[in-house]
Coordinates of C-alpha atoms and ligand atoms in Angstrom, one line a residue:
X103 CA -30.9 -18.2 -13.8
X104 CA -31.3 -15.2 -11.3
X105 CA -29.1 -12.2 -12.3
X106 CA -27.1 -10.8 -9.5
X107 CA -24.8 -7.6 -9.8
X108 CA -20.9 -8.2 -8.7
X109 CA -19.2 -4.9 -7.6
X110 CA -15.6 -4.6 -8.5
X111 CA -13.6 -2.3 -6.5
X112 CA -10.1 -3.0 -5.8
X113 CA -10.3 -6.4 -6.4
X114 CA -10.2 -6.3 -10.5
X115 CA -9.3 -9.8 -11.4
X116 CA -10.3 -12.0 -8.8
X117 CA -13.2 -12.9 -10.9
X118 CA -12.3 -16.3 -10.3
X119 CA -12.7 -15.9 -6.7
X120 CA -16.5 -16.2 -7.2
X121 CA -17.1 -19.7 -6.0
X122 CA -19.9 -18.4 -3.7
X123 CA -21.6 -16.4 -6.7
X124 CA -21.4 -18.0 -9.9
X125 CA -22.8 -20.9 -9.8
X126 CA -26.4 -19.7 -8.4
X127 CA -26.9 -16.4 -10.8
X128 CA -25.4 -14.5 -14.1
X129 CA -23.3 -11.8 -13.1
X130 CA -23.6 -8.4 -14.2
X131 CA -20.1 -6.8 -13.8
X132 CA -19.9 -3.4 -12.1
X133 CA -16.9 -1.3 -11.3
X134 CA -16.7 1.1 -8.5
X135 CA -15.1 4.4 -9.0
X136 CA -16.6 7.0 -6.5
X137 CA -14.2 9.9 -5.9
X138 CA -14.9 10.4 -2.2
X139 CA -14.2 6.6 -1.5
X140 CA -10.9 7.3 -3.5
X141 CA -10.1 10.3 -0.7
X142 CA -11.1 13.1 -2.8
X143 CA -8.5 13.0 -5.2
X144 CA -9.2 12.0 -9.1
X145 CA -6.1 11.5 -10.9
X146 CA -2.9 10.1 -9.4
X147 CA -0.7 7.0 -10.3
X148 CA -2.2 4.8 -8.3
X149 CA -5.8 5.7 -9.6
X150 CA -4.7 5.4 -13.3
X151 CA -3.1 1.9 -12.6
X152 CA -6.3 0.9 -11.3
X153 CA -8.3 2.5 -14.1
X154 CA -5.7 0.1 -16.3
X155 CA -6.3 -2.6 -14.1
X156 CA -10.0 -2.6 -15.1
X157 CA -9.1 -1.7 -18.7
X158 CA -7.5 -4.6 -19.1
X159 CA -9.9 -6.7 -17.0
X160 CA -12.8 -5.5 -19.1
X161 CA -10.5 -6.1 -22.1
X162 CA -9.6 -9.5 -21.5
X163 CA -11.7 -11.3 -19.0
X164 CA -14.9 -10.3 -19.9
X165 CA -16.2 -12.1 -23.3
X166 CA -16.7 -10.1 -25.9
X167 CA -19.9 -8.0 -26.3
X168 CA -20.0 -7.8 -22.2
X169 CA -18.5 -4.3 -20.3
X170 CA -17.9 -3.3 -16.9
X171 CA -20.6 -0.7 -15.7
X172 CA -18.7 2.2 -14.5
X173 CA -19.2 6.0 -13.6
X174 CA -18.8 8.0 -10.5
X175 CA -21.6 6.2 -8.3
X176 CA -23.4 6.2 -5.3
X177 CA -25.6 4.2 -3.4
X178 CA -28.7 5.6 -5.6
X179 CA -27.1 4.6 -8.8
X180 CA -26.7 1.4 -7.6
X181 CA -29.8 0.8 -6.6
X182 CA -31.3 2.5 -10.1
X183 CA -29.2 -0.5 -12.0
X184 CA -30.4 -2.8 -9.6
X185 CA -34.3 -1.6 -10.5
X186 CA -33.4 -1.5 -14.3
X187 CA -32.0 -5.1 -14.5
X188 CA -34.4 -6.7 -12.2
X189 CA -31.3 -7.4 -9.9
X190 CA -32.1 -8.7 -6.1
X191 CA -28.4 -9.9 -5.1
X192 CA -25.5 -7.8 -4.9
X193 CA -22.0 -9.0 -4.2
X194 CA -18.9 -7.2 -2.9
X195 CA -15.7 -8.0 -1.6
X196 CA -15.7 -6.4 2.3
X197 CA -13.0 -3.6 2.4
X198 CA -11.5 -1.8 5.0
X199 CA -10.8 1.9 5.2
X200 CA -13.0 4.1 7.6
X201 CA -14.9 5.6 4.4
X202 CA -15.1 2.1 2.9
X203 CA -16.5 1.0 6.2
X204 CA -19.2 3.9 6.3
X205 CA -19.9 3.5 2.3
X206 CA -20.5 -0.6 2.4
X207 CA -22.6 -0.1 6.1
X208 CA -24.7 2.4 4.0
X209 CA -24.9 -0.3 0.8
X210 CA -26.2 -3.0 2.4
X211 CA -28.8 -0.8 4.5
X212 CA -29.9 0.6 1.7
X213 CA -30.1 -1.8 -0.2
X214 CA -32.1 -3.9 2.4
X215 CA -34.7 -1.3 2.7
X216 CA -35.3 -1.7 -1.6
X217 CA -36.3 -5.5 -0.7
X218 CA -32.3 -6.4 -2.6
X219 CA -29.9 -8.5 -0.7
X220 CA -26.3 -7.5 0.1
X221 CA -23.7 -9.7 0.7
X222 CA -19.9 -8.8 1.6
X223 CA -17.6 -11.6 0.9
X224 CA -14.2 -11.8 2.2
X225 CA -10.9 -11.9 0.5
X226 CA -9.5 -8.5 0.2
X227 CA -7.2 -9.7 2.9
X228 CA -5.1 -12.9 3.5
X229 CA -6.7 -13.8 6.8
X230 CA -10.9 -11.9 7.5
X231 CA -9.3 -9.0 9.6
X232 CA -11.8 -9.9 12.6
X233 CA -10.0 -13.5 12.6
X234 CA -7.0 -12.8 14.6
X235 CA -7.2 -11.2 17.9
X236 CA -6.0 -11.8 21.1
X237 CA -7.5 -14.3 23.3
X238 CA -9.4 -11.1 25.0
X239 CA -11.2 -10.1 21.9
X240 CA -9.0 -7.2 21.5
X241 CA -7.0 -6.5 18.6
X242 CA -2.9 -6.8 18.7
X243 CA -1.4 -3.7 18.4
X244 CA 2.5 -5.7 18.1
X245 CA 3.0 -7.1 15.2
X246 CA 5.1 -10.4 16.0
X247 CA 2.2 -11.9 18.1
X248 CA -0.1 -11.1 15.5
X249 CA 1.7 -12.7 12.7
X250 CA 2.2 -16.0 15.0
X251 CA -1.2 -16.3 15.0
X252 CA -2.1 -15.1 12.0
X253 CA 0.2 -17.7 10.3
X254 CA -1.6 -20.0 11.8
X255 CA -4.7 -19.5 10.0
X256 CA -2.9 -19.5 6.3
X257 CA -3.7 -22.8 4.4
X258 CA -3.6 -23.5 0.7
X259 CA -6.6 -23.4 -0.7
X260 CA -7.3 -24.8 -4.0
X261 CA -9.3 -22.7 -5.7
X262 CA -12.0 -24.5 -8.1
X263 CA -11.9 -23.3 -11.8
X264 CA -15.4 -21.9 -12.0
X265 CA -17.7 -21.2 -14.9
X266 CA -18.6 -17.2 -14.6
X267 CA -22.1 -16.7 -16.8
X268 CA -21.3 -12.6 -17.3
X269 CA -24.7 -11.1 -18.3
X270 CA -25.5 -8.0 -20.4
X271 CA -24.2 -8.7 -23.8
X272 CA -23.6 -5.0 -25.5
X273 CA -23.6 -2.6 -23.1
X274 CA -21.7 0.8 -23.8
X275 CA -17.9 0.0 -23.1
X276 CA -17.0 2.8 -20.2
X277 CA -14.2 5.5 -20.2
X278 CA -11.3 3.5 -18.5
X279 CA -7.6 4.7 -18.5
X280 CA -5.1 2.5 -19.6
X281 CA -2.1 5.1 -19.7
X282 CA -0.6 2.9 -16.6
X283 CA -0.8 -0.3 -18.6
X284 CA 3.0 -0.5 -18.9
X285 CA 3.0 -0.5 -15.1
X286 CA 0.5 -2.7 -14.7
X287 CA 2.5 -5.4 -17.4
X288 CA 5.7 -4.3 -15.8
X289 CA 4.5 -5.4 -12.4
X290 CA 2.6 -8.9 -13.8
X291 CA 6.2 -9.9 -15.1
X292 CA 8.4 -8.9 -12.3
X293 CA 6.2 -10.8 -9.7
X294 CA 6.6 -14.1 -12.6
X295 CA 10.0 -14.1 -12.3
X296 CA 10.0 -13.3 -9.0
X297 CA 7.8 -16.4 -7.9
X298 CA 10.3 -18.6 -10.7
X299 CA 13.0 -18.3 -8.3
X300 CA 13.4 -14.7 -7.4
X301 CA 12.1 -15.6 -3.9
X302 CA 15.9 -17.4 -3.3
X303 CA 17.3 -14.5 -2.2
X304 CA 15.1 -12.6 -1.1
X305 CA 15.7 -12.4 2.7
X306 CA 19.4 -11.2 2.2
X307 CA 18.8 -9.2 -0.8
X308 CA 15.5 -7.2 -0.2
X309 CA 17.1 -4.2 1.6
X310 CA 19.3 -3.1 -1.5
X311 CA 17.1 -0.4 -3.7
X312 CA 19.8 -1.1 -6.7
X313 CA 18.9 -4.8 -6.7
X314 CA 15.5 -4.5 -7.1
X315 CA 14.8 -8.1 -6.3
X316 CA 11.8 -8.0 -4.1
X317 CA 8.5 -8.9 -5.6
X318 CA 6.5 -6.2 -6.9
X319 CA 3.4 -7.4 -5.9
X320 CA 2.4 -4.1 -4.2
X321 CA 0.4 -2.1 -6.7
X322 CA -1.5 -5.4 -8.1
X323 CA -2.3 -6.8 -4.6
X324 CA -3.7 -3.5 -3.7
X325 CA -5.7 -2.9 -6.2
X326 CA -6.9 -6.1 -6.8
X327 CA -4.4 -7.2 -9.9
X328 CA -4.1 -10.2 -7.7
X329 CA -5.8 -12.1 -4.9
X330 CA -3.3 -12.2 -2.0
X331 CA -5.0 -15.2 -0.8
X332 CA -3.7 -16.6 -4.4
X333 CA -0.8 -15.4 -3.8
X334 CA -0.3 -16.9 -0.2
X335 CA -1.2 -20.0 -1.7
X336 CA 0.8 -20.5 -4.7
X337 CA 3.8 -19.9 -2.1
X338 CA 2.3 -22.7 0.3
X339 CA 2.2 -25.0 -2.6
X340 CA 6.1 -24.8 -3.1
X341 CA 8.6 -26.7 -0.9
X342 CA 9.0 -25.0 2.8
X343 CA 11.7 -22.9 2.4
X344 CA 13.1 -19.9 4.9
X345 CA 12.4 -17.7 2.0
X346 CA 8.9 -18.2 1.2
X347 CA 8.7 -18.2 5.0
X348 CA 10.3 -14.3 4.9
X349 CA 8.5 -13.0 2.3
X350 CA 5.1 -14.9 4.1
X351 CA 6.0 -12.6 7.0
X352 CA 6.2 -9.2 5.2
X353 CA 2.5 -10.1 3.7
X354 CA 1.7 -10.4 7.2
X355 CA 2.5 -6.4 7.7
X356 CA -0.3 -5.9 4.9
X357 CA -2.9 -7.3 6.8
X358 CA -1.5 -6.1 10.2
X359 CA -1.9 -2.8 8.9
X360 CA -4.9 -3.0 7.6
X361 CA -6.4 -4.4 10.9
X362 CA -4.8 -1.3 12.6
X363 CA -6.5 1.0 10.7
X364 CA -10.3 -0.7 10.9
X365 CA -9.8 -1.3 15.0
X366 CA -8.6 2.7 15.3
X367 CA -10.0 4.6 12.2
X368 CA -9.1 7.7 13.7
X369 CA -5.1 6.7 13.1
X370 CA -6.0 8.1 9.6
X371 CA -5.0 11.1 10.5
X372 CA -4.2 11.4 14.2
X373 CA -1.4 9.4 15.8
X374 CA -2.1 6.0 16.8
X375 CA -0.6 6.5 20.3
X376 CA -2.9 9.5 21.2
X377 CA -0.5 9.9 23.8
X378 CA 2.0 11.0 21.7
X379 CA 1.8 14.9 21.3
X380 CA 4.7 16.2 19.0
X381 CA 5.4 19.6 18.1
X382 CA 6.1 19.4 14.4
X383 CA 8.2 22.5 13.1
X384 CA 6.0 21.9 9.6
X385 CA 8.2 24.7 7.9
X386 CA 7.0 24.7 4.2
X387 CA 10.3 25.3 2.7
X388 CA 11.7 22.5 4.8
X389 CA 9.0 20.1 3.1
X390 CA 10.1 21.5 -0.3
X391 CA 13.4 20.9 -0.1
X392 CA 12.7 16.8 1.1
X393 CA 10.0 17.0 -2.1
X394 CA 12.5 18.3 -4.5
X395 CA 15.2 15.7 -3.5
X396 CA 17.9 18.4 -2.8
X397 CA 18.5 18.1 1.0
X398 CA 22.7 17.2 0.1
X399 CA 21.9 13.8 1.3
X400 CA 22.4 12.1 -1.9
X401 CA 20.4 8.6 -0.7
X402 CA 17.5 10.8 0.4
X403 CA 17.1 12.9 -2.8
X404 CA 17.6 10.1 -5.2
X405 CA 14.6 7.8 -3.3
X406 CA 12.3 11.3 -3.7
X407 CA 13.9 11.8 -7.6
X408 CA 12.9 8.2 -7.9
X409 CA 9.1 8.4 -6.4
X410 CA 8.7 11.4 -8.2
X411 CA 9.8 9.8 -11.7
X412 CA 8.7 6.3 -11.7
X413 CA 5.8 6.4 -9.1
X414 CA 7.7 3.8 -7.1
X415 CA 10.0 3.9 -3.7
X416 CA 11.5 0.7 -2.3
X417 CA 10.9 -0.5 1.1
X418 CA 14.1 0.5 2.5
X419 CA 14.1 4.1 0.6
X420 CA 10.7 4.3 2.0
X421 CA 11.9 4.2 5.6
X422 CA 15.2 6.6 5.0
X423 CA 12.8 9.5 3.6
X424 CA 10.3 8.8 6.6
X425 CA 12.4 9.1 9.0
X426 CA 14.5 12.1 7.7
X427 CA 11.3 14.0 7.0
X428 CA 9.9 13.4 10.4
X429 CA 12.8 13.4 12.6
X430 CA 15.8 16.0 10.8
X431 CA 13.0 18.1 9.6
X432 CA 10.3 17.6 12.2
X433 CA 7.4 17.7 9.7
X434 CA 4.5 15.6 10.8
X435 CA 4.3 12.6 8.8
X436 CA 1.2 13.4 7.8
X437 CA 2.4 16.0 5.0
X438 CA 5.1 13.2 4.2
X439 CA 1.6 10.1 3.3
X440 CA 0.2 13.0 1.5
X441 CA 3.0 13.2 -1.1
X442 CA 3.1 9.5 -1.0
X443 CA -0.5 9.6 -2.0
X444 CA 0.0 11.4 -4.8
X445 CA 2.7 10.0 -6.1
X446 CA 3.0 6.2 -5.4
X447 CA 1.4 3.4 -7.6
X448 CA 1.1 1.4 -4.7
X449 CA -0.6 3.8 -2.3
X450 CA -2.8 1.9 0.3
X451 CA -4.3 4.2 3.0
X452 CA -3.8 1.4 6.1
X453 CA 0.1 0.5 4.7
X454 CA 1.0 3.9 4.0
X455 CA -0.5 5.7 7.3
X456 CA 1.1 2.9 8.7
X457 CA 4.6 2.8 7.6
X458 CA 4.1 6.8 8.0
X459 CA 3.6 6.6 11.8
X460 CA 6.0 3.6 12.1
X461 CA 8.7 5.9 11.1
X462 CA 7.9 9.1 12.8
X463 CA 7.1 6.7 16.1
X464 CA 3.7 7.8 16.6
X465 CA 2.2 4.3 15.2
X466 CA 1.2 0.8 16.6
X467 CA 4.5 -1.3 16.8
X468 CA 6.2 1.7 15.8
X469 CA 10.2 2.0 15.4
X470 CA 11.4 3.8 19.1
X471 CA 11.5 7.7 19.2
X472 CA 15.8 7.2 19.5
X473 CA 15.8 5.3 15.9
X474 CA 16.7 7.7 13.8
X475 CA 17.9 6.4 10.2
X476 CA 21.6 8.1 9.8
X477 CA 21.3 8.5 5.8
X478 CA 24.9 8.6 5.1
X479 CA 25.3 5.5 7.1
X480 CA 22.2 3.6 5.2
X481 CA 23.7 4.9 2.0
X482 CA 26.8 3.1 2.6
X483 CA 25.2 -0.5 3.5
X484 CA 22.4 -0.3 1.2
X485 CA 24.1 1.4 -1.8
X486 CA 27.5 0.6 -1.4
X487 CA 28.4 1.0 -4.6
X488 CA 26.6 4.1 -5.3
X489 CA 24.3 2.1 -7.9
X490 CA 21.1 3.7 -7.2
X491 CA 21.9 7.3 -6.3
X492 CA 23.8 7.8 -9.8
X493 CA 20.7 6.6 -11.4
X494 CA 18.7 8.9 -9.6
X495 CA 21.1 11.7 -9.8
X496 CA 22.5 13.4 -12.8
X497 CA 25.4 15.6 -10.6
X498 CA 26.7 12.2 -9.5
X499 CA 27.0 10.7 -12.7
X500 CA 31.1 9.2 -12.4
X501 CA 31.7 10.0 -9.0
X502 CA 34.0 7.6 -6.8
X503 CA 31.7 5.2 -4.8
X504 CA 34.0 6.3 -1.6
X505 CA 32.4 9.6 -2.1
X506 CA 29.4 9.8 -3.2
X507 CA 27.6 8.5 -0.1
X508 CA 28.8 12.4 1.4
X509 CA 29.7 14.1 -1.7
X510 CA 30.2 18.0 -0.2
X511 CA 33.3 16.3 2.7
X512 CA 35.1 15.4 -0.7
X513 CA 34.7 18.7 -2.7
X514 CA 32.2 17.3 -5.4
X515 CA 29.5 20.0 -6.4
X516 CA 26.5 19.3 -5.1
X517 CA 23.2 20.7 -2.2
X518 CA 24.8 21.5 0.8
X519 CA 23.4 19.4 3.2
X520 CA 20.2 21.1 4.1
X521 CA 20.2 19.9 8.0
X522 CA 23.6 18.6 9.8
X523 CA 22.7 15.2 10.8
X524 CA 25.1 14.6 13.7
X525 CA 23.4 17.9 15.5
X526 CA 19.6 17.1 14.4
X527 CA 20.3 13.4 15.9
X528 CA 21.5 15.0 19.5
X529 CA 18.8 17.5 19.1
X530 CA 15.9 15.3 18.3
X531 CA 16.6 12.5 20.5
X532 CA 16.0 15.0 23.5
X533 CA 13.1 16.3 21.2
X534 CA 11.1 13.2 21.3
X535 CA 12.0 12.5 24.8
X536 CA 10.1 15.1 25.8
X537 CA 7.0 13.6 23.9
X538 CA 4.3 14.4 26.5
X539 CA 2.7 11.0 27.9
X540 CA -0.6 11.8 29.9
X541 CA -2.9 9.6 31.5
X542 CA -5.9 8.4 29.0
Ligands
FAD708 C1 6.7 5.3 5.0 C2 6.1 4.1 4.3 C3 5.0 4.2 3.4 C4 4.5 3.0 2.8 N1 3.4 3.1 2.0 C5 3.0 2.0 1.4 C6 1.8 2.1 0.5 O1 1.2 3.2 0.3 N2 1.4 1.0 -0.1 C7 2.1 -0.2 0.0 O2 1.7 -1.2 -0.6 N3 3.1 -0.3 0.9 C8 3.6 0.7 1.5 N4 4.7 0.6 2.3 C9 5.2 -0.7 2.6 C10 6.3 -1.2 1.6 O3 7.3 -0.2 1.4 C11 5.8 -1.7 0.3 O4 4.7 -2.6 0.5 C12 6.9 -2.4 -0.5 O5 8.0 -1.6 -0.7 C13 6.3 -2.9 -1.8 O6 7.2 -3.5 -2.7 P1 7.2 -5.0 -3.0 O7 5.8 -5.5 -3.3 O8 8.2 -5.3 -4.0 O9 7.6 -5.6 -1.6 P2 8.0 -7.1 -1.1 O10 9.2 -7.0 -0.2 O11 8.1 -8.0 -2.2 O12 6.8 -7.5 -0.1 C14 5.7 -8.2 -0.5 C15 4.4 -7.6 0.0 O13 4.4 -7.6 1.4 C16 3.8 -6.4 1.9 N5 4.8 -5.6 2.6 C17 6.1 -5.6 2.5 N6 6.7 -4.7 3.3 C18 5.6 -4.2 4.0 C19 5.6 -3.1 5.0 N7 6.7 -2.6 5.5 N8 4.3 -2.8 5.4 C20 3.2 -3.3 5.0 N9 3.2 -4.3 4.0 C21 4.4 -4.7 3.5 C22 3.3 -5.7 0.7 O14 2.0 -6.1 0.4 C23 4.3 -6.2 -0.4 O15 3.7 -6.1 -1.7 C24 5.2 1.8 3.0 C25 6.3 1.7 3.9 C26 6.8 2.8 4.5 C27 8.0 2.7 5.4

């Protein structure tokens, strides 16, 4: 049997996904860690929980005596182990950033021009992002078309139980992190329990932080824990339910996002609606303060305490600190993905530039310029009992659930509120409709 090399990126674990490969050719596994495809950055949560991801893939997929190749590589290192193990395949799963575009382009040229075939496979996504456009070619940039046709193409698919032949008994085990395991294990079990029954509730309950009853699937899909194609299926496989239908949807976001960012790769880092040109005040002490969780809004400052602990930030959290950071501080939400970047397990470039500009209303589908999250009043209907901020917050610790939501109106110590809501609302409402629109 031919021996072809399988590059692992972020999708560690869907070694079962290799119906097209396995059968024809012994696989040598090889995991891709390259610090410029990673955006120049080597050591944050969501890089270690990766690094623990492949720990534990290595660890307990691969049969004994067999290792994941790994280093910081580029093309030319891939083509060297391709040379040294008489290797003329290569596999990878297609992914979708701008540099993961430009690096995989490069791959398969290169490789070409060395006589070795290259072939991208699918699967990264729920639906090929190339598979749902309009009936113009063109890519939606609204979301609820989109996911009507993209639910359209979701079916179950049984996947076969195939036979992987790994190759390369004894290679040197590589250097792999596993100080996220817990994560990682955390994450496996929560998504268990939540596809046991947790899925119930989940359209009534997923907006409260302090019930933490959404899935947790996050950090594993995006880093490959597990296929999201597996996942859509497994939820296919149960009875129809309005639930699974609602959580179906929010999956949908993942892949919207994702196709945003590979039809407009320059909404990286500029807004998607180019029209769009805010003046961002972008004063550094404002940004600290919204970092250190001490801008007196007690729902704001426990979500940032919260990130900045555990790595994590619920949906709902997410979109409260967005919004406050972009519209009652007027800092461009790109400072706001950058601290996300560094401190989220779950950091995706497409989700998190998207929700970014979603919230700061520069983005595709994006919230209007007048929706500006009140966090007092989100703090009352998403933590009415105060559950999450005293968890978050030590100076809160015991105080009445009437008034922690505003603590300062009641005479408990804490921040003064670092901006006055009511007047940054008036003010930035007139702000943003002065947003300069000029003719492309
Ligand atoms: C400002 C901002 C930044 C964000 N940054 C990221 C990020 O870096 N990485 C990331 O994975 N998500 C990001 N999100 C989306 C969302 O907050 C997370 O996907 C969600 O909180 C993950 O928790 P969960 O898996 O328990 O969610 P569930 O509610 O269980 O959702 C299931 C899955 O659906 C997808 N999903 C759910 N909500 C969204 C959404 N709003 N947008 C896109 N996909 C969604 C995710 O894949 C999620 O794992 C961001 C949202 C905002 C507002």
């Amino acid at each position: 049997m031919d021996r072809a090399l399988y590059i692992f990126y972020k999708d560690l674990n869907m070694h079962h996904q290799l119906e097209e490969v396995a059968g024809s050719f012994e696989i040598l596994p090889f995991f891709l860690w390259s610090e410029w495809l990673n955006q120049d950055v080597d050591d944050t949560p969501s890089l270690r929980y990766r690094l623990a991801l492949a720990k534990r893939f290595n660890d307990t997929v691969l049969p004994q005596g067999v290792n994941l190749l790994t280093g910081d590589v580029d093309i030319p290192e891939i083509i060297s182990v391709c040379q040294l193990y008489k290797i003329n395949d290569v596999f990878m799963r297609k992914h979708y950033e701008p540099r993961e575009k430009e690096f995989q382009e490069r791959l398969v040229e290169e490789l070409t021009s060395f006589g070795i075939k290259c072939v991208l496979l699918e699967g990264y996504t729920a639906v090929p992002v190339g598979a749902v456009l309009k009936s113009d070619g063109t890519p939606y940039v609204k979301f609820t078309p989109y996911y009507h046709k993209w639910r359209t193409k979701l079916c179950a698919s049984k996947r076969r139980k195939v036979e992987v032949n790994w190759t390369l008994q004894g290679l040197v085990p590589p250097i792999l992190d596993d100080s996220s395991h817990v994560f990682v294990e955390e994450d496996f079990k929560a998504l268990g329990k939540f596809l046991t029954k947790g899925w119930q509730h989940y359209s009534t309950e997923r907006n409260y932080p302090y019930l933490d009853s959404t899935s947790h699937a996050s950090a594993l899909i995006n880093h490959g824990g597990i296929a999201v194609s597996d996942l859509i299926s497994h939820l296919l496989s149960l009875p129809v339910h309005d639930e699974i239908e609602a959580f179906i949807r929010q999956l949908a976001w993942r892949d919207f996002y994702i196709t945003v960012l590979w039809y407009f790769p320059y909404s990286e880092d500029q807004n998607f609606d180019r029209r769009k040109k805010v003046n961002w005040s972008n004063q550094a002490m404002d940004f600290f303060v919204w970092c250190q969780g001490q801008t007196g809004y007690p729902i704001v400052d426990a979500a940032m305490n919260c990130l900045y602990d555990t790595g994590r930030m619920h949906n709902r959290l997410r979109m409260i600190v967005s919004s406050f950071l972009t519209k009652d501080l007027l800092i461009t939400w790109k400072e706001g993905a950058n601290w996300f970047k560094e401190h989220l397990i779950d950091y995706d470039l497409a989700l998190n530039v998207g929700g970014w500009q979603w919230a700061a209303s520069t983005g595709a589908d994006s919230v209007p310029y007048f929706r500006i999250f009140n966090p007092i009043i989100q703090s009352e209907k998403y933590d009415p009992h105060g559950v999450f901020i005293q968890k978050h917050i030590d100076m809160l610790h015991g105080v009445a659930t009437d008034r922690i939501h505003e603590p300062q109106k009641y005479g408990v110590p804490y921040f003064a509120q670092y901006v006055d809501h009511r007047l940054t609302q008036k003010n930035i409402g007139q702000y943003f409709q002065k947003v300069t629109i000029t003719k492309n």
